[in-house]
């Protein structure tokens, strides 16, 4: 549980930056070289590599070097973990609204029966 | 777009902490007083209020003071924004896999036709 929590810490932290989200958006469309990921960003290559390191540590991206080119790819499973956590909250929240709706319907029915 | 990006920055940053996720998990089940949110946490009340401030700034939680009790509630719409961003990535990713599958099927069919 603690490890899982630490995973979610790293995941959400990694997604909390526009440059890193931009990289994930690009990589959702398919693998890309580091130079391609860096192209739209106005930052130094070391800064780009640091952001990539955060994404790799969070398990969101994996990279592989072939010759002089490092190619990055998305790890969809990690995004799935973040999605699952949010989904679980929505299910709880909607369940609560459903129960509230049932309760209000019961009150309404009791009111109708009294008429 | 910039504002929307800043919203996502705040949202994901807010979710990147176990104490704050714990508060969101509790509030998904229904509103709660600050004292109730603080109860499971081994931290000072000012620290709890600071975390709550981060959640409120991200639009994930709203709070209201009645007398001496501050009650907090989840803002489900904000969680929905985070979910939508992740969903959009999944759709792109799955679309890519579908196209790859179609391409492989085409190759297979061409191979079969050659037999």
JSON list of C-alpha atoms in Angstrom, two decimals:
[
{"chain": "A", "resi": 1, "resn": "UNK", "atom": "CA", "xyz": [0.00, 0.00, 0.00]},
{"chain": "A", "resi": 2, "resn": "UNK", "atom": "CA", "xyz": [2.82, 2.38, 0.94]},
{"chain": "A", "resi": 3, "resn": "UNK", "atom": "CA", "xyz": [4.69, 1.51, -2.26]},
{"chain": "A", "resi": 4, "resn": "UNK", "atom": "CA", "xyz": [1.54, 1.93, -4.29]},
{"chain": "A", "resi": 5, "resn": "UNK", "atom": "CA", "xyz": [1.03, 5.33, -2.66]},
{"chain": "A", "resi": 6, "resn": "UNK", "atom": "CA", "xyz": [4.62, 6.32, -3.51]},
{"chain": "A", "resi": 7, "resn": "UNK", "atom": "CA", "xyz": [3.96, 5.23, -7.12]},
{"chain": "A", "resi": 8, "resn": "UNK", "atom": "CA", "xyz": [0.93, 7.53, -7.27]},
{"chain": "A", "resi": 9, "resn": "UNK", "atom": "CA", "xyz": [2.99, 10.36, -5.72]},
{"chain": "A", "resi": 10, "resn": "UNK", "atom": "CA", "xyz": [5.55, 10.05, -8.52]},
{"chain": "A", "resi": 11, "resn": "UNK", "atom": "CA", "xyz": [2.87, 9.64, -11.21]},
{"chain": "A", "resi": 12, "resn": "UNK", "atom": "CA", "xyz": [0.81, 12.70, -10.30]},
{"chain": "A", "resi": 13, "resn": "UNK", "atom": "CA", "xyz": [3.92, 14.76, -9.56]},
{"chain": "A", "resi": 14, "resn": "UNK", "atom": "CA", "xyz": [5.28, 13.89, -13.02]},
{"chain": "A", "resi": 15, "resn": "UNK", "atom": "CA", "xyz": [1.99, 14.98, -14.65]},
{"chain": "A", "resi": 16, "resn": "UNK", "atom": "CA", "xyz": [1.95, 18.30, -12.74]},
{"chain": "A", "resi": 17, "resn": "UNK", "atom": "CA", "xyz": [4.28, 20.03, -15.21]},
{"chain": "A", "resi": 18, "resn": "UNK", "atom": "CA", "xyz": [3.28, 21.35, -18.66]},
{"chain": "A", "resi": 19, "resn": "UNK", "atom": "CA", "xyz": [6.56, 20.33, -20.36]},
{"chain": "A", "resi": 20, "resn": "UNK", "atom": "CA", "xyz": [6.25, 16.78, -19.05]},
{"chain": "A", "resi": 21, "resn": "UNK", "atom": "CA", "xyz": [2.56, 16.58, -20.01]},
{"chain": "A", "resi": 22, "resn": "UNK", "atom": "CA", "xyz": [3.55, 17.82, -23.46]},
{"chain": "A", "resi": 23, "resn": "UNK", "atom": "CA", "xyz": [6.01, 14.94, -23.76]},
{"chain": "A", "resi": 24, "resn": "UNK", "atom": "CA", "xyz": [3.36, 12.42, -22.67]},
{"chain": "A", "resi": 25, "resn": "UNK", "atom": "CA", "xyz": [0.91, 13.95, -25.18]},
{"chain": "A", "resi": 26, "resn": "UNK", "atom": "CA", "xyz": [3.48, 13.57, -27.96]},
{"chain": "A", "resi": 27, "resn": "UNK", "atom": "CA", "xyz": [4.43, 10.01, -26.95]},
{"chain": "A", "resi": 28, "resn": "UNK", "atom": "CA", "xyz": [0.77, 8.91, -26.78]},
{"chain": "A", "resi": 29, "resn": "UNK", "atom": "CA", "xyz": [0.84, 9.29, -30.57]},
{"chain": "A", "resi": 30, "resn": "UNK", "atom": "CA", "xyz": [3.89, 7.03, -30.92]},
{"chain": "A", "resi": 31, "resn": "UNK", "atom": "CA", "xyz": [7.59, 6.74, -29.99]},
{"chain": "A", "resi": 32, "resn": "UNK", "atom": "CA", "xyz": [9.86, 9.75, -30.56]},
{"chain": "A", "resi": 33, "resn": "UNK", "atom": "CA", "xyz": [13.55, 10.64, -30.35]},
{"chain": "A", "resi": 34, "resn": "UNK", "atom": "CA", "xyz": [14.63, 12.94, -27.49]},
{"chain": "A", "resi": 35, "resn": "UNK", "atom": "CA", "xyz": [15.46, 15.64, -30.08]},
{"chain": "A", "resi": 36, "resn": "UNK", "atom": "CA", "xyz": [11.86, 15.52, -31.33]},
{"chain": "A", "resi": 37, "resn": "UNK", "atom": "CA", "xyz": [10.49, 15.83, -27.78]},
{"chain": "A", "resi": 38, "resn": "UNK", "atom": "CA", "xyz": [12.83, 18.77, -27.14]},
{"chain": "A", "resi": 39, "resn": "UNK", "atom": "CA", "xyz": [11.96, 20.63, -30.37]},
{"chain": "A", "resi": 40, "resn": "UNK", "atom": "CA", "xyz": [8.76, 22.41, -29.19]},
{"chain": "A", "resi": 41, "resn": "UNK", "atom": "CA", "xyz": [10.28, 23.28, -25.80]},
{"chain": "A", "resi": 42, "resn": "UNK", "atom": "CA", "xyz": [12.24, 26.46, -25.09]},
{"chain": "A", "resi": 43, "resn": "UNK", "atom": "CA", "xyz": [14.70, 24.86, -22.68]},
{"chain": "A", "resi": 44, "resn": "UNK", "atom": "CA", "xyz": [18.19, 23.38, -22.66]},
{"chain": "A", "resi": 45, "resn": "UNK", "atom": "CA", "xyz": [18.81, 19.72, -23.51]},
{"chain": "A", "resi": 46, "resn": "UNK", "atom": "CA", "xyz": [19.89, 18.98, -19.89]},
{"chain": "A", "resi": 47, "resn": "UNK", "atom": "CA", "xyz": [16.54, 20.42, -18.71]},
{"chain": "A", "resi": 48, "resn": "UNK", "atom": "CA", "xyz": [14.69, 18.22, -21.21]},
{"chain": "A", "resi": 49, "resn": "UNK", "atom": "CA", "xyz": [16.63, 15.15, -20.01]},
{"chain": "A", "resi": 50, "resn": "UNK", "atom": "CA", "xyz": [15.80, 16.02, -16.40]},
{"chain": "A", "resi": 51, "resn": "UNK", "atom": "CA", "xyz": [12.05, 16.11, -17.24]},
{"chain": "A", "resi": 52, "resn": "UNK", "atom": "CA", "xyz": [12.44, 12.80, -19.08]},
{"chain": "A", "resi": 53, "resn": "UNK", "atom": "CA", "xyz": [14.13, 11.37, -15.98]},
{"chain": "A", "resi": 54, "resn": "UNK", "atom": "CA", "xyz": [11.10, 12.36, -13.87]},
{"chain": "A", "resi": 55, "resn": "UNK", "atom": "CA", "xyz": [8.78, 10.67, -16.39]},
{"chain": "A", "resi": 56, "resn": "UNK", "atom": "CA", "xyz": [10.94, 7.52, -16.45]},
{"chain": "A", "resi": 57, "resn": "UNK", "atom": "CA", "xyz": [11.14, 7.39, -12.63]},
{"chain": "A", "resi": 58, "resn": "UNK", "atom": "CA", "xyz": [7.33, 7.59, -12.54]},
{"chain": "A", "resi": 59, "resn": "UNK", "atom": "CA", "xyz": [7.15, 4.67, -14.99]},
{"chain": "A", "resi": 60, "resn": "UNK", "atom": "CA", "xyz": [5.34, 6.81, -17.57]},
{"chain": "A", "resi": 61, "resn": "UNK", "atom": "CA", "xyz": [8.06, 6.66, -20.22]},
{"chain": "A", "resi": 62, "resn": "UNK", "atom": "CA", "xyz": [10.79, 4.20, -21.16]},
{"chain": "A", "resi": 63, "resn": "UNK", "atom": "CA", "xyz": [13.73, 5.05, -23.39]},
{"chain": "A", "resi": 64, "resn": "UNK", "atom": "CA", "xyz": [16.33, 3.10, -25.33]},
{"chain": "A", "resi": 65, "resn": "UNK", "atom": "CA", "xyz": [19.53, 4.24, -26.95]},
{"chain": "A", "resi": 66, "resn": "UNK", "atom": "CA", "xyz": [20.46, 2.95, -30.41]},
{"chain": "A", "resi": 67, "resn": "UNK", "atom": "CA", "xyz": [23.73, 4.44, -31.64]},
{"chain": "A", "resi": 68, "resn": "UNK", "atom": "CA", "xyz": [23.53, 8.17, -30.92]},
{"chain": "A", "resi": 69, "resn": "UNK", "atom": "CA", "xyz": [19.73, 8.37, -30.87]},
{"chain": "A", "resi": 70, "resn": "UNK", "atom": "CA", "xyz": [17.70, 7.84, -27.68]},
{"chain": "A", "resi": 71, "resn": "UNK", "atom": "CA", "xyz": [14.08, 6.89, -28.51]},
{"chain": "A", "resi": 72, "resn": "UNK", "atom": "CA", "xyz": [11.28, 7.29, -25.96]},
{"chain": "A", "resi": 73, "resn": "UNK", "atom": "CA", "xyz": [7.96, 5.47, -25.71]},
{"chain": "A", "resi": 74, "resn": "UNK", "atom": "CA", "xyz": [4.92, 5.80, -23.45]},
{"chain": "A", "resi": 75, "resn": "UNK", "atom": "CA", "xyz": [4.19, 3.19, -20.77]},
{"chain": "A", "resi": 76, "resn": "UNK", "atom": "CA", "xyz": [0.41, 3.17, -20.96]},
{"chain": "A", "resi": 77, "resn": "UNK", "atom": "CA", "xyz": [0.03, 1.00, -17.83]},
{"chain": "A", "resi": 78, "resn": "UNK", "atom": "CA", "xyz": [1.30, 3.82, -15.58]},
{"chain": "A", "resi": 79, "resn": "UNK", "atom": "CA", "xyz": [-1.28, 6.26, -16.96]},
{"chain": "A", "resi": 80, "resn": "UNK", "atom": "CA", "xyz": [-3.81, 3.51, -16.27]},
{"chain": "A", "resi": 81, "resn": "UNK", "atom": "CA", "xyz": [-2.89, 3.52, -12.57]},
{"chain": "A", "resi": 82, "resn": "UNK", "atom": "CA", "xyz": [-3.53, 7.25, -12.29]},
{"chain": "A", "resi": 83, "resn": "UNK", "atom": "CA", "xyz": [-6.80, 6.83, -14.20]},
{"chain": "A", "resi": 84, "resn": "UNK", "atom": "CA", "xyz": [-7.88, 3.99, -11.88]},
{"chain": "A", "resi": 85, "resn": "UNK", "atom": "CA", "xyz": [-7.32, 6.08, -8.76]},
{"chain": "A", "resi": 86, "resn": "UNK", "atom": "CA", "xyz": [-9.45, 8.93, -10.16]},
{"chain": "A", "resi": 87, "resn": "UNK", "atom": "CA", "xyz": [-12.10, 6.45, -11.40]},
{"chain": "A", "resi": 88, "resn": "UNK", "atom": "CA", "xyz": [-12.39, 4.92, -7.93]},
{"chain": "A", "resi": 89, "resn": "UNK", "atom": "CA", "xyz": [-13.12, 8.38, -6.48]},
{"chain": "A", "resi": 90, "resn": "UNK", "atom": "CA", "xyz": [-15.77, 9.04, -9.14]},
{"chain": "A", "resi": 91, "resn": "UNK", "atom": "CA", "xyz": [-17.47, 5.69, -8.42]},
{"chain": "A", "resi": 92, "resn": "UNK", "atom": "CA", "xyz": [-17.60, 6.55, -4.69]},
{"chain": "A", "resi": 93, "resn": "UNK", "atom": "CA", "xyz": [-18.85, 10.05, -5.43]},
{"chain": "A", "resi": 94, "resn": "UNK", "atom": "CA", "xyz": [-21.54, 8.85, -7.86]},
{"chain": "A", "resi": 95, "resn": "UNK", "atom": "CA", "xyz": [-22.55, 6.07, -5.44]},
{"chain": "A", "resi": 96, "resn": "UNK", "atom": "CA", "xyz": [-23.08, 8.73, -2.80]},
{"chain": "A", "resi": 97, "resn": "UNK", "atom": "CA", "xyz": [-25.24, 10.79, -5.19]},
{"chain": "A", "resi": 98, "resn": "UNK", "atom": "CA", "xyz": [-27.26, 7.66, -6.09]},
{"chain": "A", "resi": 99, "resn": "UNK", "atom": "CA", "xyz": [-27.92, 6.91, -2.40]},
{"chain": "A", "resi": 100, "resn": "UNK", "atom": "CA", "xyz": [-28.90, 10.55, -1.84]},
{"chain": "A", "resi": 101, "resn": "UNK", "atom": "CA", "xyz": [-31.27, 10.32, -4.83]},
{"chain": "A", "resi": 102, "resn": "UNK", "atom": "CA", "xyz": [-32.83, 7.11, -3.46]},
{"chain": "A", "resi": 103, "resn": "UNK", "atom": "CA", "xyz": [-33.32, 8.78, -0.09]},
{"chain": "A", "resi": 104, "resn": "UNK", "atom": "CA", "xyz": [-34.97, 11.83, -1.65]},
{"chain": "A", "resi": 105, "resn": "UNK", "atom": "CA", "xyz": [-37.25, 9.55, -3.72]},
{"chain": "A", "resi": 106, "resn": "UNK", "atom": "CA", "xyz": [-38.24, 7.68, -0.54]},
{"chain": "A", "resi": 107, "resn": "UNK", "atom": "CA", "xyz": [-39.10, 11.00, 1.14]},
{"chain": "A", "resi": 108, "resn": "UNK", "atom": "CA", "xyz": [-41.10, 12.06, -1.93]},
{"chain": "A", "resi": 109, "resn": "UNK", "atom": "CA", "xyz": [-42.97, 8.72, -2.02]},
{"chain": "A", "resi": 110, "resn": "UNK", "atom": "CA", "xyz": [-43.78, 8.98, 1.70]},
{"chain": "A", "resi": 111, "resn": "UNK", "atom": "CA", "xyz": [-45.03, 12.53, 1.05]},
{"chain": "A", "resi": 112, "resn": "UNK", "atom": "CA", "xyz": [-47.22, 11.28, -1.85]},
{"chain": "A", "resi": 113, "resn": "UNK", "atom": "CA", "xyz": [-48.59, 8.43, 0.29]},
{"chain": "A", "resi": 114, "resn": "UNK", "atom": "CA", "xyz": [-49.58, 10.95, 2.96]},
{"chain": "A", "resi": 115, "resn": "UNK", "atom": "CA", "xyz": [-51.71, 12.90, 0.42]},
{"chain": "B", "resi": 1, "resn": "UNK", "atom": "CA", "xyz": [-4.97, 26.93, -23.29]},
{"chain": "B", "resi": 2, "resn": "UNK", "atom": "CA", "xyz": [-2.33, 28.40, -20.97]},
{"chain": "B", "resi": 3, "resn": "UNK", "atom": "CA", "xyz": [-4.90, 28.80, -18.19]},
{"chain": "B", "resi": 4, "resn": "UNK", "atom": "CA", "xyz": [-6.18, 25.30, -18.77]},
{"chain": "B", "resi": 5, "resn": "UNK", "atom": "CA", "xyz": [-2.60, 24.02, -18.59]},
{"chain": "B", "resi": 6, "resn": "UNK", "atom": "CA", "xyz": [-2.06, 25.91, -15.30]},
{"chain": "B", "resi": 7, "resn": "UNK", "atom": "CA", "xyz": [-5.27, 24.30, -13.98]},
{"chain": "B", "resi": 8, "resn": "UNK", "atom": "CA", "xyz": [-3.89, 20.85, -14.81]},
{"chain": "B", "resi": 9, "resn": "UNK", "atom": "CA", "xyz": [-0.56, 21.78, -13.18]},
{"chain": "B", "resi": 10, "resn": "UNK", "atom": "CA", "xyz": [-2.35, 22.60, -9.93]},
{"chain": "B", "resi": 11, "resn": "UNK", "atom": "CA", "xyz": [-4.64, 19.57, -10.16]},
{"chain": "B", "resi": 12, "resn": "UNK", "atom": "CA", "xyz": [-1.93, 16.96, -10.69]},
{"chain": "B", "resi": 13, "resn": "UNK", "atom": "CA", "xyz": [0.41, 18.68, -8.22]},
{"chain": "B", "resi": 14, "resn": "UNK", "atom": "CA", "xyz": [-2.36, 18.58, -5.59]},
{"chain": "B", "resi": 15, "resn": "UNK", "atom": "CA", "xyz": [-2.88, 14.84, -6.20]},
{"chain": "B", "resi": 16, "resn": "UNK", "atom": "CA", "xyz": [0.86, 14.11, -5.93]},
{"chain": "B", "resi": 17, "resn": "UNK", "atom": "CA", "xyz": [0.81, 13.95, -2.13]},
{"chain": "B", "resi": 18, "resn": "UNK", "atom": "CA", "xyz": [-0.49, 11.02, -0.02]},
{"chain": "B", "resi": 19, "resn": "UNK", "atom": "CA", "xyz": [-2.05, 13.22, 2.68]},
{"chain": "B", "resi": 20, "resn": "UNK", "atom": "CA", "xyz": [-3.95, 15.24, 0.08]},
{"chain": "B", "resi": 21, "resn": "UNK", "atom": "CA", "xyz": [-5.06, 12.11, -1.79]},
{"chain": "B", "resi": 22, "resn": "UNK", "atom": "CA", "xyz": [-6.26, 10.73, 1.56]},
{"chain": "B", "resi": 23, "resn": "UNK", "atom": "CA", "xyz": [-8.41, 13.85, 2.03]},
{"chain": "B", "resi": 24, "resn": "UNK", "atom": "CA", "xyz": [-9.85, 13.51, -1.48]},
{"chain": "B", "resi": 25, "resn": "UNK", "atom": "CA", "xyz": [-10.53, 9.79, -0.82]},
{"chain": "B", "resi": 26, "resn": "UNK", "atom": "CA", "xyz": [-12.40, 10.67, 2.41]},
{"chain": "B", "resi": 27, "resn": "UNK", "atom": "CA", "xyz": [-14.34, 13.53, 0.80]},
{"chain": "B", "resi": 28, "resn": "UNK", "atom": "CA", "xyz": [-15.41, 11.35, -2.15]},
{"chain": "B", "resi": 29, "resn": "UNK", "atom": "CA", "xyz": [-17.56, 9.52, 0.41]},
{"chain": "B", "resi": 30, "resn": "UNK", "atom": "CA", "xyz": [-19.21, 12.76, 1.57]},
{"chain": "B", "resi": 31, "resn": "UNK", "atom": "CA", "xyz": [-18.48, 16.12, 3.25]},
{"chain": "B", "resi": 32, "resn": "UNK", "atom": "CA", "xyz": [-16.36, 16.16, 6.41]},
{"chain": "B", "resi": 33, "resn": "UNK", "atom": "CA", "xyz": [-15.20, 18.64, 9.05]},
{"chain": "B", "resi": 34, "resn": "UNK", "atom": "CA", "xyz": [-11.52, 19.66, 9.00]},
{"chain": "B", "resi": 35, "resn": "UNK", "atom": "CA", "xyz": [-11.05, 17.87, 12.35]},
{"chain": "B", "resi": 36, "resn": "UNK", "atom": "CA", "xyz": [-12.28, 14.62, 10.76]},
{"chain": "B", "resi": 37, "resn": "UNK", "atom": "CA", "xyz": [-9.88, 15.03, 7.82]},
{"chain": "B", "resi": 38, "resn": "UNK", "atom": "CA", "xyz": [-7.03, 15.71, 10.24]},
{"chain": "B", "resi": 39, "resn": "UNK", "atom": "CA", "xyz": [-7.80, 12.71, 12.52]},
{"chain": "B", "resi": 40, "resn": "UNK", "atom": "CA", "xyz": [-5.96, 9.97, 10.50]},
{"chain": "B", "resi": 41, "resn": "UNK", "atom": "CA", "xyz": [-2.97, 12.24, 9.77]},
{"chain": "B", "resi": 42, "resn": "UNK", "atom": "CA", "xyz": [0.08, 12.53, 12.01]},
{"chain": "B", "resi": 43, "resn": "UNK", "atom": "CA", "xyz": [0.64, 16.23, 11.37]},
{"chain": "B", "resi": 44, "resn": "UNK", "atom": "CA", "xyz": [-0.13, 19.60, 12.97]},
{"chain": "B", "resi": 45, "resn": "UNK", "atom": "CA", "xyz": [-3.39, 21.41, 12.24]},
{"chain": "B", "resi": 46, "resn": "UNK", "atom": "CA", "xyz": [-1.53, 24.20, 10.36]},
{"chain": "B", "resi": 47, "resn": "UNK", "atom": "CA", "xyz": [0.01, 21.52, 8.11]},
{"chain": "B", "resi": 48, "resn": "UNK", "atom": "CA", "xyz": [-3.45, 20.02, 7.50]},
{"chain": "B", "resi": 49, "resn": "UNK", "atom": "CA", "xyz": [-4.82, 23.48, 6.64]},
{"chain": "B", "resi": 50, "resn": "UNK", "atom": "CA", "xyz": [-1.92, 24.05, 4.25]},
{"chain": "B", "resi": 51, "resn": "UNK", "atom": "CA", "xyz": [-2.73, 20.81, 2.40]},
{"chain": "B", "resi": 52, "resn": "UNK", "atom": "CA", "xyz": [-6.40, 21.82, 2.30]},
{"chain": "B", "resi": 53, "resn": "UNK", "atom": "CA", "xyz": [-5.33, 25.17, 0.84]},
{"chain": "B", "resi": 54, "resn": "UNK", "atom": "CA", "xyz": [-3.51, 23.37, -1.99]},
{"chain": "B", "resi": 55, "resn": "UNK", "atom": "CA", "xyz": [-6.63, 21.26, -2.69]},
{"chain": "B", "resi": 56, "resn": "UNK", "atom": "CA", "xyz": [-8.86, 24.36, -2.66]},
{"chain": "B", "resi": 57, "resn": "UNK", "atom": "CA", "xyz": [-6.48, 26.29, -4.96]},
{"chain": "B", "resi": 58, "resn": "UNK", "atom": "CA", "xyz": [-6.63, 23.34, -7.38]},
{"chain": "B", "resi": 59, "resn": "UNK", "atom": "CA", "xyz": [-10.45, 23.48, -7.28]},
{"chain": "B", "resi": 60, "resn": "UNK", "atom": "CA", "xyz": [-10.66, 19.93, -5.89]},
{"chain": "B", "resi": 61, "resn": "UNK", "atom": "CA", "xyz": [-12.23, 20.90, -2.56]},
{"chain": "B", "resi": 62, "resn": "UNK", "atom": "CA", "xyz": [-14.44, 23.69, -1.31]},
{"chain": "B", "resi": 63, "resn": "UNK", "atom": "CA", "xyz": [-14.95, 24.53, 2.35]},
{"chain": "B", "resi": 64, "resn": "UNK", "atom": "CA", "xyz": [-17.44, 26.57, 4.36]},
{"chain": "B", "resi": 65, "resn": "UNK", "atom": "CA", "xyz": [-17.31, 27.73, 7.96]},
{"chain": "B", "resi": 66, "resn": "UNK", "atom": "CA", "xyz": [-20.44, 27.51, 10.11]},
{"chain": "B", "resi": 67, "resn": "UNK", "atom": "CA", "xyz": [-19.79, 28.74, 13.63]},
{"chain": "B", "resi": 68, "resn": "UNK", "atom": "CA", "xyz": [-16.52, 27.15, 14.75]},
{"chain": "B", "resi": 69, "resn": "UNK", "atom": "CA", "xyz": [-16.68, 24.20, 12.34]},
{"chain": "B", "resi": 70, "resn": "UNK", "atom": "CA", "xyz": [-15.23, 24.30, 8.82]},
{"chain": "B", "resi": 71, "resn": "UNK", "atom": "CA", "xyz": [-16.81, 21.66, 6.59]},
{"chain": "B", "resi": 72, "resn": "UNK", "atom": "CA", "xyz": [-15.13, 20.48, 3.37]},
{"chain": "B", "resi": 73, "resn": "UNK", "atom": "CA", "xyz": [-16.66, 18.91, 0.27]},
{"chain": "B", "resi": 74, "resn": "UNK", "atom": "CA", "xyz": [-15.25, 17.46, -2.95]},
{"chain": "B", "resi": 75, "resn": "UNK", "atom": "CA", "xyz": [-15.56, 19.33, -6.25]},
{"chain": "B", "resi": 76, "resn": "UNK", "atom": "CA", "xyz": [-16.06, 16.38, -8.59]},
{"chain": "B", "resi": 77, "resn": "UNK", "atom": "CA", "xyz": [-15.72, 18.53, -11.74]},
{"chain": "B", "resi": 78, "resn": "UNK", "atom": "CA", "xyz": [-12.03, 19.18, -11.06]},
{"chain": "B", "resi": 79, "resn": "UNK", "atom": "CA", "xyz": [-11.29, 15.45, -10.76]},
{"chain": "B", "resi": 80, "resn": "UNK", "atom": "CA", "xyz": [-13.18, 15.11, -14.05]},
{"chain": "B", "resi": 81, "resn": "UNK", "atom": "CA", "xyz": [-10.70, 17.47, -15.77]},
{"chain": "B", "resi": 82, "resn": "UNK", "atom": "CA", "xyz": [-7.74, 15.34, -14.67]},
{"chain": "B", "resi": 83, "resn": "UNK", "atom": "CA", "xyz": [-9.61, 12.21, -15.79]},
{"chain": "B", "resi": 84, "resn": "UNK", "atom": "CA", "xyz": [-10.37, 13.77, -19.21]},
{"chain": "B", "resi": 85, "resn": "UNK", "atom": "CA", "xyz": [-6.72, 14.59, -19.84]},
{"chain": "B", "resi": 86, "resn": "UNK", "atom": "CA", "xyz": [-5.67, 11.00, -19.06]},
{"chain": "B", "resi": 87, "resn": "UNK", "atom": "CA", "xyz": [-8.59, 9.61, -21.10]},
{"chain": "B", "resi": 88, "resn": "UNK", "atom": "CA", "xyz": [-7.54, 11.67, -24.12]},
{"chain": "B", "resi": 89, "resn": "UNK", "atom": "CA", "xyz": [-4.06, 10.13, -23.94]},
{"chain": "B", "resi": 90, "resn": "UNK", "atom": "CA", "xyz": [-5.51, 6.61, -23.69]},
{"chain": "B", "resi": 91, "resn": "UNK", "atom": "CA", "xyz": [-7.73, 7.21, -26.73]},
{"chain": "B", "resi": 92, "resn": "UNK", "atom": "CA", "xyz": [-4.70, 8.39, -28.76]},
{"chain": "B", "resi": 93, "resn": "UNK", "atom": "CA", "xyz": [-2.64, 5.44, -27.53]},
{"chain": "B", "resi": 94, "resn": "UNK", "atom": "CA", "xyz": [-5.36, 2.89, -28.29]},
{"chain": "B", "resi": 95, "resn": "UNK", "atom": "CA", "xyz": [-6.02, 4.50, -31.68]},
{"chain": "B", "resi": 96, "resn": "UNK", "atom": "CA", "xyz": [-2.35, 4.02, -32.47]},
{"chain": "B", "resi": 97, "resn": "UNK", "atom": "CA", "xyz": [-2.52, 0.34, -31.44]},
{"chain": "B", "resi": 98, "resn": "UNK", "atom": "CA", "xyz": [-5.67, -0.12, -33.60]},
{"chain": "B", "resi": 99, "resn": "UNK", "atom": "CA", "xyz": [-3.92, 1.38, -36.64]},
{"chain": "B", "resi": 100, "resn": "UNK", "atom": "CA", "xyz": [-0.90, -0.83, -35.97]},
{"chain": "B", "resi": 101, "resn": "UNK", "atom": "CA", "xyz": [-3.23, -3.86, -35.72]},
{"chain": "B", "resi": 102, "resn": "UNK", "atom": "CA", "xyz": [-4.94, -2.92, -39.02]},
{"chain": "B", "resi": 103, "resn": "UNK", "atom": "CA", "xyz": [-1.54, -2.59, -40.69]},
{"chain": "B", "resi": 104, "resn": "UNK", "atom": "CA", "xyz": [-0.39, -5.98, -39.38]},
{"chain": "B", "resi": 105, "resn": "UNK", "atom": "CA", "xyz": [-3.67, -7.55, -40.57]},
{"chain": "B", "resi": 106, "resn": "UNK", "atom": "CA", "xyz": [-3.12, -6.02, -44.02]},
{"chain": "B", "resi": 107, "resn": "UNK", "atom": "CA", "xyz": [0.38, -7.50, -44.16]},
{"chain": "B", "resi": 108, "resn": "UNK", "atom": "CA", "xyz": [-0.99, -10.88, -43.02]},
{"chain": "B", "resi": 109, "resn": "UNK", "atom": "CA", "xyz": [-3.76, -10.78, -45.65]},
{"chain": "B", "resi": 110, "resn": "UNK", "atom": "CA", "xyz": [-1.27, -9.88, -48.40]},
{"chain": "B", "resi": 111, "resn": "UNK", "atom": "CA", "xyz": [0.88, -12.78, -47.19]},
{"chain": "B", "resi": 112, "resn": "UNK", "atom": "CA", "xyz": [-2.14, -15.15, -47.32]},
{"chain": "B", "resi": 113, "resn": "UNK", "atom": "CA", "xyz": [-3.07, -13.92, -50.83]},
{"chain": "B", "resi": 114, "resn": "UNK", "atom": "CA", "xyz": [0.47, -14.69, -51.98]},
{"chain": "B", "resi": 115, "resn": "UNK", "atom": "CA", "xyz": [0.08, -18.34, -50.86]}
]
